[in-house]
Amino acid sequence: MAQEEIGKKRDQTDQTSMCFQNRGLFSHHFLQARLPEWKEWKIDAELTPFRESLLSLYESKKSILPHLNEAQTELEFVQPVLDLLGYANSYIVQAPTKVGRRTNRPDYALFPDEATKDKAYTKIKNNDYTQCIGIADAKYWERELDLAKSSGRDTFTNQNPSFQIAGYLTGTRQNWGILTNGRLWRLYSTKSHLPLGNYYQVDLVQLLEEAPVGFLKYFYVFFHKQALLQVDGKSLLDRILEGSEEYTVELETNIKERAYDVVELLCRGFAADFTHDQLTDGTLKSTYDNSLTLLYRLLFVFYAEARELLPSTTNASYRENYSLQRLTHDIDEIVKKGYELSASSTQYYHYIGNLFGSINNGDPKLGVPEYNGGLFDPTEHPFLEKHAIPDAYLVRAIHQLARITDKKLGREVAVDYNTLSERHLGSIYEGLLEFKPLIAPHNLVVIKDKGSIKYAPATKHPGKKITYTKGDLYLANDKGERKTSGSYYTPEYIVNYIVSPPLTEEEV
């Protein structure tokens, strides 16, 4: 295995995580691969002086920042950063009003220019934010942004900052909001399908002290005033979000199509564990049902590692020795070099089996929480414990789930599972419920008939390439069709695995 090349890929992944954390707001792949092609990304001439000024500000204040309260942090650091981002004389600092224990207004109302800001003072007093381009809220240095917390450094205590910014966005009817503790800078949007849980975040200190200069674009481009200014009714952030959503639709369609082929591969792999006479209707049904379960286990792990519900970025031992991420890196090399794989060895099946066991039972040393509910429970899926899929089938199946072709870029890329929602994954599962495995009674070809893709005897279509030879396992619905678009119910226990990850004591 080319370990140096694999190491380089992992280093690139680590560097990317240094740039930003994208919690479902945008498409990770869009930000890395497509956005750099936009003219708004070509800002190298602006970036160098911006970084010099920002670094100078940080170096001059970093010794006092850990000791400042919220108001002092804003004055000494947040407001100067906003000025560097183009907001100088373009924001109103609001004296927060308090009703009960709730703060009703965000710290900053952001405007396109000073003239608009000056005209908006009267309107802002009446809670009219129609002239704003966005809002911002600031906390003391390095304050946790997802927890309610009592501290003398807060302006008001016992508030969850992420809840606050979501409430401010709703109350002001703004599309975009910035939340910062000085070090971490986040973007939230009411246009997101999950405004509270989805955000884009950069670690400013990491970008300044550890990352290459060019990585600072992930802060400058997204948080500069130019990102919120509207042109023809849309801001740059609006267009990035739209581009991300378009890619997500492409991705879901692509994964749905691939999932069919993946399940067929998994079924064939399990079927290899039986003789021809043992492949009764009952056995074929068990093979298919358990292939669906295995597919969803794999989809869950891809999703959970991408969303950091599993410790693929926080626990080096998990990432390097047990993760699906590591396995897909190895498989990339296998596919790239065209290695032939064994039709009898099942080492990769046992690898993922160990991973599934850690998820089911939890593993504190690896930082893996226990997931209850049944999806990974071996007692509920004895077929998956008794039988195994040979490497030749499983490696191809995992590769098809891990890599797709980006048509706009014209090359193969990693699937961006961070972009997909739990409902997207559910729809992939749903689309497969109408099929069943069959054994080809004779050679078959695939034909199009009145908009459907069907199977037909090869003898009736002598010019067609044979897709399945006699005795091959293939999938079809009751109409003999290969692929359709049915709508079915996704079992709730499957959705719950992704919607409701385990909570830590702090989160509770």
Short mmCIF file of C-alpha atoms in Angstrom, two decimals:
data_model
loop_
_atom_site.label_atom_id
_atom_site.label_comp_id
_atom_site.label_asym_id
_atom_site.label_seq_id
_atom_site.Cartn_x
_atom_site.Cartn_y
_atom_site.Cartn_z
CA MET A 1 0.00 0.00 0.00
CA ALA A 2 1.34 3.47 -0.89
CA GLN A 3 1.38 4.78 2.67
CA GLU A 4 3.10 8.08 1.77
CA GLU A 5 0.34 8.99 -0.67
CA ILE A 6 -2.33 8.00 1.83
CA GLY A 7 -0.56 10.10 4.46
CA LYS A 8 -0.57 13.11 2.16
CA LYS A 9 -4.31 12.75 1.63
CA ARG A 10 -4.84 12.61 5.39
CA ASP A 11 -2.64 15.67 5.87
CA GLN A 12 -4.78 17.52 3.33
CA THR A 13 -7.89 16.47 5.24
CA ASP A 14 -6.35 17.71 8.51
CA GLN A 15 -5.42 21.02 6.85
CA THR A 16 -8.95 21.43 5.54
CA SER A 17 -10.38 20.89 9.02
CA MET A 18 -8.01 23.67 10.08
CA CYS A 19 -9.73 26.03 7.61
CA PHE A 20 -13.33 25.62 8.61
CA GLN A 21 -15.99 23.45 10.19
CA ASN A 22 -19.09 23.14 8.09
CA ARG A 23 -21.97 21.78 10.15
CA GLY A 24 -24.48 21.16 7.39
CA LEU A 25 -24.91 24.78 6.29
CA PHE A 26 -23.03 24.52 3.00
CA SER A 27 -21.73 21.65 0.91
CA HIS A 28 -18.24 20.75 2.07
CA HIS A 29 -17.30 19.64 -1.43
CA PHE A 30 -18.68 22.83 -2.95
CA LEU A 31 -16.53 24.94 -0.64
CA GLN A 32 -13.38 22.96 -1.40
CA ALA A 33 -13.74 22.24 -5.10
CA ARG A 34 -16.22 24.55 -6.80
CA LEU A 35 -16.05 27.83 -4.88
CA PRO A 36 -12.31 28.30 -5.63
CA GLU A 37 -13.28 28.59 -9.31
CA TRP A 38 -15.38 31.72 -8.62
CA LYS A 39 -13.98 35.20 -9.20
CA GLU A 40 -14.81 36.12 -5.59
CA TRP A 41 -12.13 33.64 -4.50
CA LYS A 42 -9.38 35.39 -6.49
CA ILE A 43 -8.44 37.84 -3.73
CA ASP A 44 -4.76 37.10 -3.13
CA ALA A 45 -3.78 40.77 -3.49
CA GLU A 46 -6.26 41.78 -0.78
CA LEU A 47 -5.52 38.85 1.50
CA THR A 48 -1.89 39.67 2.38
CA PRO A 49 -2.47 43.16 3.84
CA PHE A 50 -5.64 41.90 5.56
CA ARG A 51 -3.71 39.11 7.24
CA GLU A 52 -0.93 41.46 8.31
CA SER A 53 -3.41 43.82 9.96
CA LEU A 54 -5.39 41.00 11.57
CA LEU A 55 -2.27 39.26 12.88
CA SER A 56 -0.94 42.55 14.27
CA LEU A 57 -4.24 43.13 16.09
CA TYR A 58 -4.28 39.61 17.53
CA GLU A 59 -0.63 39.70 18.63
CA SER A 60 -1.19 43.01 20.41
CA LYS A 61 -4.25 41.76 22.31
CA LYS A 62 -3.77 38.04 22.87
CA SER A 63 -2.23 38.42 26.33
CA ILE A 64 -5.28 40.26 27.69
CA LEU A 65 -8.10 38.54 25.77
CA PRO A 66 -8.50 35.59 28.18
CA HIS A 67 -9.13 38.05 31.03
CA LEU A 68 -11.71 40.33 29.39
CA ASN A 69 -15.45 40.25 29.89
CA GLU A 70 -17.89 40.31 27.00
CA ALA A 71 -18.08 44.08 26.56
CA GLN A 72 -14.30 44.44 26.80
CA THR A 73 -13.76 41.64 24.25
CA GLU A 74 -16.02 43.46 21.82
CA LEU A 75 -14.25 46.77 22.27
CA GLU A 76 -10.69 45.46 22.16
CA PHE A 77 -11.02 42.77 19.49
CA VAL A 78 -14.39 42.04 17.87
CA GLN A 79 -15.11 45.59 16.69
CA PRO A 80 -11.59 46.08 15.24
CA VAL A 81 -11.99 42.78 13.36
CA LEU A 82 -15.36 43.92 12.00
CA ASP A 83 -13.66 47.12 10.85
CA LEU A 84 -11.02 45.08 8.99
CA LEU A 85 -13.83 43.06 7.40
CA GLY A 86 -15.24 46.21 5.81
CA TYR A 87 -17.85 47.12 8.42
CA ALA A 88 -16.13 50.28 9.70
CA ASN A 89 -18.86 52.90 10.26
CA SER A 90 -21.40 50.41 8.88
CA TYR A 91 -22.82 48.86 12.04
CA ILE A 92 -24.91 49.96 14.99
CA VAL A 93 -23.80 48.74 18.39
CA GLN A 94 -26.97 48.16 20.33
CA ALA A 95 -27.55 48.55 24.05
CA PRO A 96 -29.24 45.21 24.71
CA THR A 97 -32.67 45.43 26.30
CA LYS A 98 -33.71 42.78 28.74
CA VAL A 99 -37.16 41.32 29.40
CA GLY A 100 -37.11 38.83 32.24
CA ARG A 101 -33.91 36.87 31.62
CA ARG A 102 -33.91 37.26 27.84
CA THR A 103 -31.87 39.64 25.72
CA ASN A 104 -34.02 40.85 22.87
CA ARG A 105 -31.54 42.40 20.46
CA PRO A 106 -28.31 41.25 18.82
CA ASP A 107 -25.15 43.20 19.60
CA TYR A 108 -24.70 44.49 16.06
CA ALA A 109 -26.96 45.46 13.20
CA LEU A 110 -24.90 45.41 9.98
CA PHE A 111 -25.51 47.79 7.07
CA PRO A 112 -24.24 48.17 3.49
CA ASP A 113 -22.77 51.64 4.14
CA GLU A 114 -22.60 54.50 6.62
CA ALA A 115 -25.40 56.53 5.01
CA THR A 116 -27.86 53.63 5.27
CA LYS A 117 -26.78 53.06 8.86
CA ASP A 118 -27.39 56.70 9.81
CA LYS A 119 -30.89 56.62 8.33
CA ALA A 120 -31.70 53.38 10.15
CA TYR A 121 -31.23 54.55 13.75
CA THR A 122 -34.88 55.50 14.19
CA LYS A 123 -36.11 52.31 12.55
CA ILE A 124 -33.84 50.11 14.66
CA LYS A 125 -35.32 51.61 17.83
CA ASN A 126 -38.68 50.34 16.61
CA ASN A 127 -37.26 46.89 15.83
CA ASP A 128 -37.30 47.58 12.08
CA TYR A 129 -34.28 45.80 10.57
CA THR A 130 -35.30 46.03 6.92
CA GLN A 131 -32.25 48.14 5.99
CA CYS A 132 -29.80 45.64 7.49
CA ILE A 133 -27.72 43.17 5.51
CA GLY A 134 -27.22 40.95 8.56
CA ILE A 135 -26.73 40.83 12.31
CA ALA A 136 -23.89 39.83 14.63
CA ASP A 137 -23.60 38.79 18.26
CA ALA A 138 -20.40 38.60 20.30
CA LYS A 139 -19.35 36.77 23.47
CA TYR A 140 -16.28 36.91 25.67
CA TRP A 141 -13.06 35.32 24.43
CA GLU A 142 -13.34 31.56 23.80
CA ARG A 143 -16.74 31.27 25.48
CA GLU A 144 -18.44 27.99 24.51
CA LEU A 145 -21.03 28.74 21.86
CA ASP A 146 -23.34 25.76 22.30
CA LEU A 147 -23.90 25.72 26.05
CA ALA A 148 -25.78 27.80 28.56
CA LYS A 149 -23.21 28.94 31.08
CA SER A 150 -23.11 31.22 34.10
CA SER A 151 -20.04 33.44 34.22
CA GLY A 152 -19.14 36.89 35.46
CA ARG A 153 -17.66 37.54 32.02
CA ASP A 154 -21.07 37.32 30.28
CA THR A 155 -23.21 40.42 29.88
CA PHE A 156 -26.19 38.25 30.76
CA THR A 157 -25.64 34.78 32.21
CA ASN A 158 -27.18 31.38 31.55
CA GLN A 159 -27.80 31.98 27.84
CA ASN A 160 -26.97 29.54 25.06
CA PRO A 161 -25.31 31.67 22.33
CA SER A 162 -26.42 29.45 19.45
CA PHE A 163 -30.02 29.64 20.69
CA GLN A 164 -29.67 33.40 20.98
CA ILE A 165 -28.45 33.97 17.43
CA ALA A 166 -31.21 31.74 16.03
CA GLY A 167 -33.76 33.78 17.98
CA TYR A 168 -32.25 37.06 16.82
CA LEU A 169 -32.40 35.96 13.18
CA THR A 170 -36.06 35.09 13.54
CA GLY A 171 -36.91 38.27 15.44
CA THR A 172 -35.09 40.59 13.03
CA ARG A 173 -36.14 38.64 9.91
CA GLN A 174 -32.58 38.60 8.67
CA ASN A 175 -31.18 35.80 6.51
CA TRP A 176 -27.63 35.81 7.86
CA GLY A 177 -26.12 36.16 11.31
CA ILE A 178 -22.58 36.11 12.71
CA LEU A 179 -21.84 34.64 16.14
CA THR A 180 -18.34 34.99 17.61
CA ASN A 181 -16.38 34.56 20.80
CA GLY A 182 -13.43 36.35 19.25
CA ARG A 183 -11.61 33.15 18.38
CA LEU A 184 -14.42 31.21 16.71
CA TRP A 185 -16.54 32.93 14.07
CA ARG A 186 -19.77 31.33 12.91
CA LEU A 187 -22.34 31.96 10.21
CA TYR A 188 -25.99 30.99 10.71
CA SER A 189 -28.81 31.33 8.20
CA THR A 190 -32.59 31.20 8.33
CA LYS A 191 -32.39 29.78 4.79
CA SER A 192 -30.90 26.58 6.19
CA HIS A 193 -33.24 23.62 6.68
CA LEU A 194 -32.01 23.53 10.30
CA PRO A 195 -31.22 27.16 11.29
CA LEU A 196 -30.18 26.33 14.85
CA GLY A 197 -28.07 23.23 14.23
CA ASN A 198 -26.41 24.16 10.94
CA TYR A 199 -23.57 26.64 10.81
CA TYR A 200 -20.21 27.44 9.22
CA GLN A 201 -17.29 28.10 11.56
CA VAL A 202 -13.65 29.17 11.38
CA ASP A 203 -11.03 29.19 14.13
CA LEU A 204 -9.31 32.53 13.68
CA VAL A 205 -6.33 31.72 15.91
CA GLN A 206 -5.66 28.47 14.06
CA LEU A 207 -5.85 30.25 10.72
CA LEU A 208 -3.39 32.91 11.86
CA GLU A 209 -0.91 30.73 13.74
CA GLU A 210 -0.94 27.36 11.97
CA ALA A 211 -2.51 27.47 8.52
CA PRO A 212 -0.99 28.57 5.19
CA VAL A 213 -1.82 32.17 4.27
CA GLY A 214 -4.27 31.17 1.53
CA PHE A 215 -6.48 29.34 4.00
CA LEU A 216 -7.48 32.68 5.51
CA LYS A 217 -9.80 33.05 2.49
CA TYR A 218 -12.23 30.79 4.34
CA PHE A 219 -12.61 33.62 6.84
CA TYR A 220 -12.21 36.69 4.64
CA VAL A 221 -14.54 35.65 1.81
CA PHE A 222 -17.34 34.48 4.10
CA PHE A 223 -17.29 37.17 6.80
CA HIS A 224 -16.33 40.28 4.83
CA LYS A 225 -19.08 42.83 4.25
CA GLN A 226 -18.94 42.04 0.53
CA ALA A 227 -20.34 38.58 1.30
CA LEU A 228 -23.60 40.14 2.56
CA LEU A 229 -24.07 42.88 -0.03
CA GLN A 230 -26.83 42.03 -2.47
CA VAL A 231 -26.39 42.15 -6.24
CA ASP A 232 -29.55 41.52 -8.25
CA GLY A 233 -31.32 40.46 -5.06
CA LYS A 234 -28.71 37.93 -3.92
CA SER A 235 -25.64 38.14 -1.73
CA LEU A 236 -22.49 36.08 -2.22
CA LEU A 237 -23.52 33.93 0.75
CA ASP A 238 -26.93 33.39 -0.86
CA ARG A 239 -25.23 32.20 -4.04
CA ILE A 240 -22.85 29.91 -2.16
CA LEU A 241 -25.82 28.39 -0.33
CA GLU A 242 -27.71 27.92 -3.61
CA GLY A 243 -24.67 26.31 -5.21
CA SER A 244 -24.38 23.99 -2.23
CA GLU A 245 -28.04 23.03 -2.45
CA GLU A 246 -27.75 22.32 -6.17
CA TYR A 247 -24.79 20.07 -5.50
CA THR A 248 -26.74 18.31 -2.75
CA VAL A 249 -29.53 17.49 -5.20
CA GLU A 250 -26.94 16.13 -7.65
CA LEU A 251 -25.36 14.11 -4.88
CA GLU A 252 -28.61 12.61 -3.60
CA THR A 253 -29.58 11.56 -7.13
CA ASN A 254 -26.15 10.04 -7.70
CA ILE A 255 -26.13 8.17 -4.39
CA LYS A 256 -29.64 6.85 -5.00
CA GLU A 257 -28.53 5.39 -8.31
CA ARG A 258 -25.38 3.94 -6.81
CA ALA A 259 -27.19 2.49 -3.80
CA TYR A 260 -29.06 0.13 -6.13
CA ASP A 261 -25.78 -1.22 -7.51
CA VAL A 262 -24.26 -1.35 -4.02
CA VAL A 263 -27.10 -3.45 -2.61
CA GLU A 264 -26.83 -5.77 -5.60
CA LEU A 265 -23.10 -6.18 -4.89
CA LEU A 266 -23.79 -6.87 -1.21
CA CYS A 267 -26.45 -9.43 -2.10
CA ARG A 268 -24.06 -11.16 -4.48
CA GLY A 269 -21.41 -11.19 -1.80
CA PHE A 270 -23.70 -12.82 0.73
CA ALA A 271 -25.05 -15.23 -1.91
CA ALA A 272 -21.49 -16.46 -2.46
CA ASP A 273 -21.76 -18.04 1.00
CA PHE A 274 -24.54 -20.36 -0.22
CA THR A 275 -24.76 -23.14 -2.77
CA HIS A 276 -27.12 -22.68 -5.70
CA ASP A 277 -29.64 -25.08 -4.13
CA GLN A 278 -29.56 -23.15 -0.84
CA LEU A 279 -30.65 -19.92 -2.54
CA THR A 280 -34.35 -20.43 -1.90
CA ASP A 281 -36.85 -17.57 -1.94
CA GLY A 282 -36.54 -17.32 1.83
CA THR A 283 -32.75 -17.20 1.72
CA LEU A 284 -32.81 -14.60 -1.05
CA LYS A 285 -35.18 -12.45 1.00
CA SER A 286 -32.92 -12.69 4.05
CA THR A 287 -29.95 -11.83 1.86
CA TYR A 288 -31.71 -8.72 0.56
CA ASP A 289 -33.09 -7.54 3.90
CA ASN A 290 -29.68 -7.83 5.54
CA SER A 291 -27.96 -6.16 2.59
CA LEU A 292 -30.26 -3.18 3.15
CA THR A 293 -29.32 -3.14 6.83
CA LEU A 294 -25.63 -3.31 5.95
CA LEU A 295 -26.07 -0.49 3.43
CA TYR A 296 -27.68 1.68 6.07
CA ARG A 297 -24.98 0.88 8.59
CA LEU A 298 -22.39 2.06 6.07
CA LEU A 299 -24.39 5.18 5.21
CA PHE A 300 -24.76 5.97 8.89
CA VAL A 301 -21.02 5.67 9.55
CA PHE A 302 -20.13 7.78 6.50
CA TYR A 303 -22.58 10.43 7.72
CA ALA A 304 -21.56 10.22 11.38
CA GLU A 305 -17.86 10.55 10.60
CA ALA A 306 -18.51 13.50 8.28
CA ARG A 307 -20.63 15.24 10.95
CA GLU A 308 -18.18 14.32 13.73
CA LEU A 309 -20.79 12.26 15.57
CA LEU A 310 -17.98 9.70 15.47
CA PRO A 311 -14.46 10.89 16.41
CA SER A 312 -12.84 10.81 12.96
CA THR A 313 -11.14 14.17 13.59
CA THR A 314 -10.82 14.19 17.38
CA ASN A 315 -9.36 10.75 18.16
CA ALA A 316 -6.23 9.79 16.21
CA SER A 317 -6.40 6.12 17.18
CA TYR A 318 -9.98 5.83 15.94
CA ARG A 319 -9.19 7.69 12.72
CA GLU A 320 -6.01 5.79 11.84
CA ASN A 321 -6.94 2.28 12.96
CA TYR A 322 -10.71 1.79 13.07
CA SER A 323 -12.55 4.40 11.00
CA LEU A 324 -14.40 3.95 7.74
CA GLN A 325 -12.49 7.03 6.58
CA ARG A 326 -9.21 5.12 6.89
CA LEU A 327 -10.63 2.09 5.10
CA THR A 328 -11.83 4.21 2.18
CA HIS A 329 -8.32 5.71 1.83
CA ASP A 330 -6.93 2.18 1.53
CA ILE A 331 -9.65 1.21 -0.93
CA ASP A 332 -8.85 4.28 -3.04
CA GLU A 333 -5.33 2.91 -3.47
CA ILE A 334 -6.61 -0.57 -4.29
CA VAL A 335 -8.90 0.78 -7.00
CA LYS A 336 -6.32 3.25 -8.32
CA LYS A 337 -3.73 0.50 -8.77
CA GLY A 338 -6.24 -2.00 -10.13
CA TYR A 339 -5.43 -4.75 -7.64
CA GLU A 340 -7.37 -8.00 -7.95
CA LEU A 341 -9.14 -8.94 -4.73
CA SER A 342 -9.94 -12.30 -3.25
CA ALA A 343 -13.36 -13.84 -3.75
CA SER A 344 -12.91 -15.87 -0.56
CA SER A 345 -11.07 -13.60 1.91
CA THR A 346 -13.37 -11.53 4.13
CA GLN A 347 -10.85 -9.30 5.94
CA TYR A 348 -12.65 -6.06 5.06
CA TYR A 349 -15.98 -7.42 6.27
CA HIS A 350 -14.38 -8.21 9.63
CA TYR A 351 -12.85 -4.72 9.72
CA ILE A 352 -16.24 -3.05 9.41
CA GLY A 353 -17.70 -5.65 11.77
CA ASN A 354 -15.27 -4.53 14.48
CA LEU A 355 -16.22 -0.92 13.79
CA PHE A 356 -19.93 -1.73 14.07
CA GLY A 357 -19.26 -3.52 17.36
CA SER A 358 -17.53 -0.44 18.78
CA ILE A 359 -20.50 1.71 17.78
CA ASN A 360 -23.01 -0.70 19.30
CA ASN A 361 -21.16 -1.14 22.60
CA GLY A 362 -19.32 2.16 22.80
CA ASP A 363 -15.56 2.43 23.25
CA PRO A 364 -14.34 5.14 25.66
CA LYS A 365 -10.69 4.72 24.65
CA LEU A 366 -11.58 5.51 21.05
CA GLY A 367 -14.05 8.23 21.98
CA VAL A 368 -16.94 6.25 20.47
CA PRO A 369 -20.28 6.72 22.27
CA GLU A 370 -22.72 3.84 22.60
CA TYR A 371 -25.57 3.97 20.08
CA ASN A 372 -28.72 2.23 21.24
CA GLY A 373 -31.64 1.31 19.04
CA GLY A 374 -30.85 -1.88 17.18
CA LEU A 375 -29.17 -0.94 13.91
CA PHE A 376 -25.77 -2.22 15.08
CA ASP A 377 -27.04 -4.81 17.59
CA PRO A 378 -25.69 -8.25 16.58
CA THR A 379 -28.50 -10.04 18.41
CA GLU A 380 -31.07 -8.33 16.19
CA HIS A 381 -29.17 -9.10 12.99
CA PRO A 382 -27.76 -12.64 13.41
CA PHE A 383 -27.50 -13.11 9.62
CA LEU A 384 -24.83 -10.40 9.47
CA GLU A 385 -22.88 -12.19 12.22
CA LYS A 386 -23.10 -15.63 10.64
CA HIS A 387 -22.30 -14.69 7.05
CA ALA A 388 -19.61 -12.51 5.50
CA ILE A 389 -19.01 -10.76 2.18
CA PRO A 390 -15.78 -11.52 0.28
CA ASP A 391 -13.36 -8.65 -0.35
CA ALA A 392 -13.99 -8.66 -4.11
CA TYR A 393 -17.60 -7.56 -3.52
CA LEU A 394 -17.34 -5.40 -0.40
CA VAL A 395 -14.45 -3.23 -1.59
CA ARG A 396 -16.35 -2.33 -4.77
CA ALA A 397 -19.49 -1.58 -2.76
CA ILE A 398 -17.71 0.72 -0.30
CA HIS A 399 -15.84 2.49 -3.09
CA GLN A 400 -19.12 3.23 -4.87
CA LEU A 401 -20.49 4.78 -1.68
CA ALA A 402 -17.31 6.76 -1.01
CA ARG A 403 -16.49 8.26 -4.41
CA ILE A 404 -18.50 9.86 -7.21
CA THR A 405 -17.72 11.80 -10.37
CA ASP A 406 -18.23 15.57 -10.17
CA LYS A 407 -19.47 16.32 -13.68
CA LYS A 408 -18.63 20.02 -13.47
CA LEU A 409 -15.05 19.29 -12.44
CA GLY A 410 -14.75 16.23 -14.64
CA ARG A 411 -13.05 14.10 -12.01
CA GLU A 412 -13.74 11.67 -9.20
CA VAL A 413 -14.25 13.18 -5.75
CA ALA A 414 -15.13 11.99 -2.26
CA VAL A 415 -18.84 11.90 -1.47
CA ASP A 416 -19.74 14.83 0.79
CA TYR A 417 -21.92 13.10 3.38
CA ASN A 418 -21.77 16.20 5.54
CA THR A 419 -24.05 17.82 2.96
CA LEU A 420 -26.79 15.21 3.18
CA SER A 421 -29.49 15.36 5.82
CA GLU A 422 -30.94 12.39 7.67
CA ARG A 423 -34.01 12.62 5.42
CA HIS A 424 -31.82 12.42 2.33
CA LEU A 425 -30.37 9.19 3.68
CA GLY A 426 -33.86 7.97 4.47
CA SER A 427 -34.97 8.58 0.90
CA ILE A 428 -32.05 6.48 -0.36
CA TYR A 429 -33.25 3.61 1.81
CA GLU A 430 -36.87 4.11 0.76
CA GLY A 431 -36.06 3.88 -2.93
CA LEU A 432 -34.77 0.33 -2.51
CA LEU A 433 -37.68 -1.22 -0.63
CA GLU A 434 -39.64 -2.25 -3.72
CA PHE A 435 -36.95 -4.56 -5.09
CA LYS A 436 -36.14 -8.20 -4.50
CA PRO A 437 -33.24 -10.45 -5.51
CA LEU A 438 -33.77 -12.98 -8.28
CA ILE A 439 -31.60 -15.59 -9.95
CA ALA A 440 -31.31 -15.17 -13.71
CA PRO A 441 -32.98 -18.18 -15.42
CA HIS A 442 -31.01 -17.40 -18.59
CA ASN A 443 -28.76 -14.70 -19.97
CA LEU A 444 -30.36 -11.26 -19.55
CA VAL A 445 -29.92 -7.86 -21.17
CA VAL A 446 -31.15 -4.46 -19.97
CA ILE A 447 -33.57 -2.56 -22.22
CA LYS A 448 -35.64 0.62 -22.08
CA ASP A 449 -39.35 0.08 -22.52
CA LYS A 450 -41.84 2.98 -22.30
CA GLY A 451 -39.66 4.97 -19.92
CA SER A 452 -38.77 2.01 -17.71
CA ILE A 453 -35.56 0.02 -17.49
CA LYS A 454 -36.35 -3.68 -17.76
CA TYR A 455 -34.72 -7.06 -18.22
CA ALA A 456 -35.21 -9.22 -21.28
CA PRO A 457 -33.85 -12.57 -22.50
CA ALA A 458 -30.62 -12.08 -24.43
CA THR A 459 -31.93 -14.35 -27.18
CA LYS A 460 -34.57 -11.73 -28.06
CA HIS A 461 -31.99 -8.94 -28.36
CA PRO A 462 -28.94 -10.47 -30.05
CA GLY A 463 -27.22 -7.09 -30.53
CA LYS A 464 -27.35 -6.19 -26.86
CA LYS A 465 -24.53 -6.73 -24.38
CA ILE A 466 -25.34 -9.46 -21.87
CA THR A 467 -25.68 -7.89 -18.41
CA TYR A 468 -26.39 -11.02 -16.37
CA THR A 469 -25.50 -14.58 -17.24
CA LYS A 470 -27.61 -17.56 -16.23
CA GLY A 471 -27.40 -18.09 -12.46
CA ASP A 472 -26.41 -14.50 -11.64
CA LEU A 473 -28.20 -12.66 -8.84
CA TYR A 474 -29.94 -9.44 -9.89
CA LEU A 475 -32.55 -7.05 -8.48
CA ALA A 476 -35.97 -6.28 -9.89
CA ASN A 477 -39.38 -5.09 -8.70
CA ASP A 478 -42.66 -6.91 -9.22
CA LYS A 479 -42.94 -5.42 -12.73
CA GLY A 480 -39.55 -6.77 -13.71
CA GLU A 481 -38.06 -3.28 -13.73
CA ARG A 482 -34.49 -2.48 -12.79
CA LYS A 483 -34.88 1.03 -11.31
CA THR A 484 -37.92 3.11 -10.44
CA SER A 485 -38.76 5.89 -8.00
CA GLY A 486 -41.11 4.47 -5.41
CA SER A 487 -41.97 6.21 -2.15
CA TYR A 488 -41.84 4.23 1.07
CA TYR A 489 -41.62 4.82 4.78
CA THR A 490 -38.17 4.78 6.37
CA PRO A 491 -38.24 2.84 9.67
CA GLU A 492 -38.16 5.32 12.53
CA TYR A 493 -35.35 3.51 14.35
CA ILE A 494 -33.12 4.17 11.35
CA VAL A 495 -33.94 7.89 11.22
CA ASN A 496 -33.48 8.18 14.99
CA TYR A 497 -29.89 7.01 14.74
CA ILE A 498 -29.04 10.15 12.83
CA VAL A 499 -31.57 12.64 14.17
CA SER A 500 -30.83 11.86 17.83
CA PRO A 501 -27.14 11.18 18.50
CA PRO A 502 -26.21 10.49 22.13
CA LEU A 503 -25.85 13.56 24.33
CA THR A 504 -22.93 14.23 26.60
CA GLU A 505 -23.51 15.22 30.22
CA GLU A 506 -22.55 18.82 29.38
CA GLU A 507 -25.09 19.00 26.55
CA VAL A 508 -27.79 17.66 28.82
#
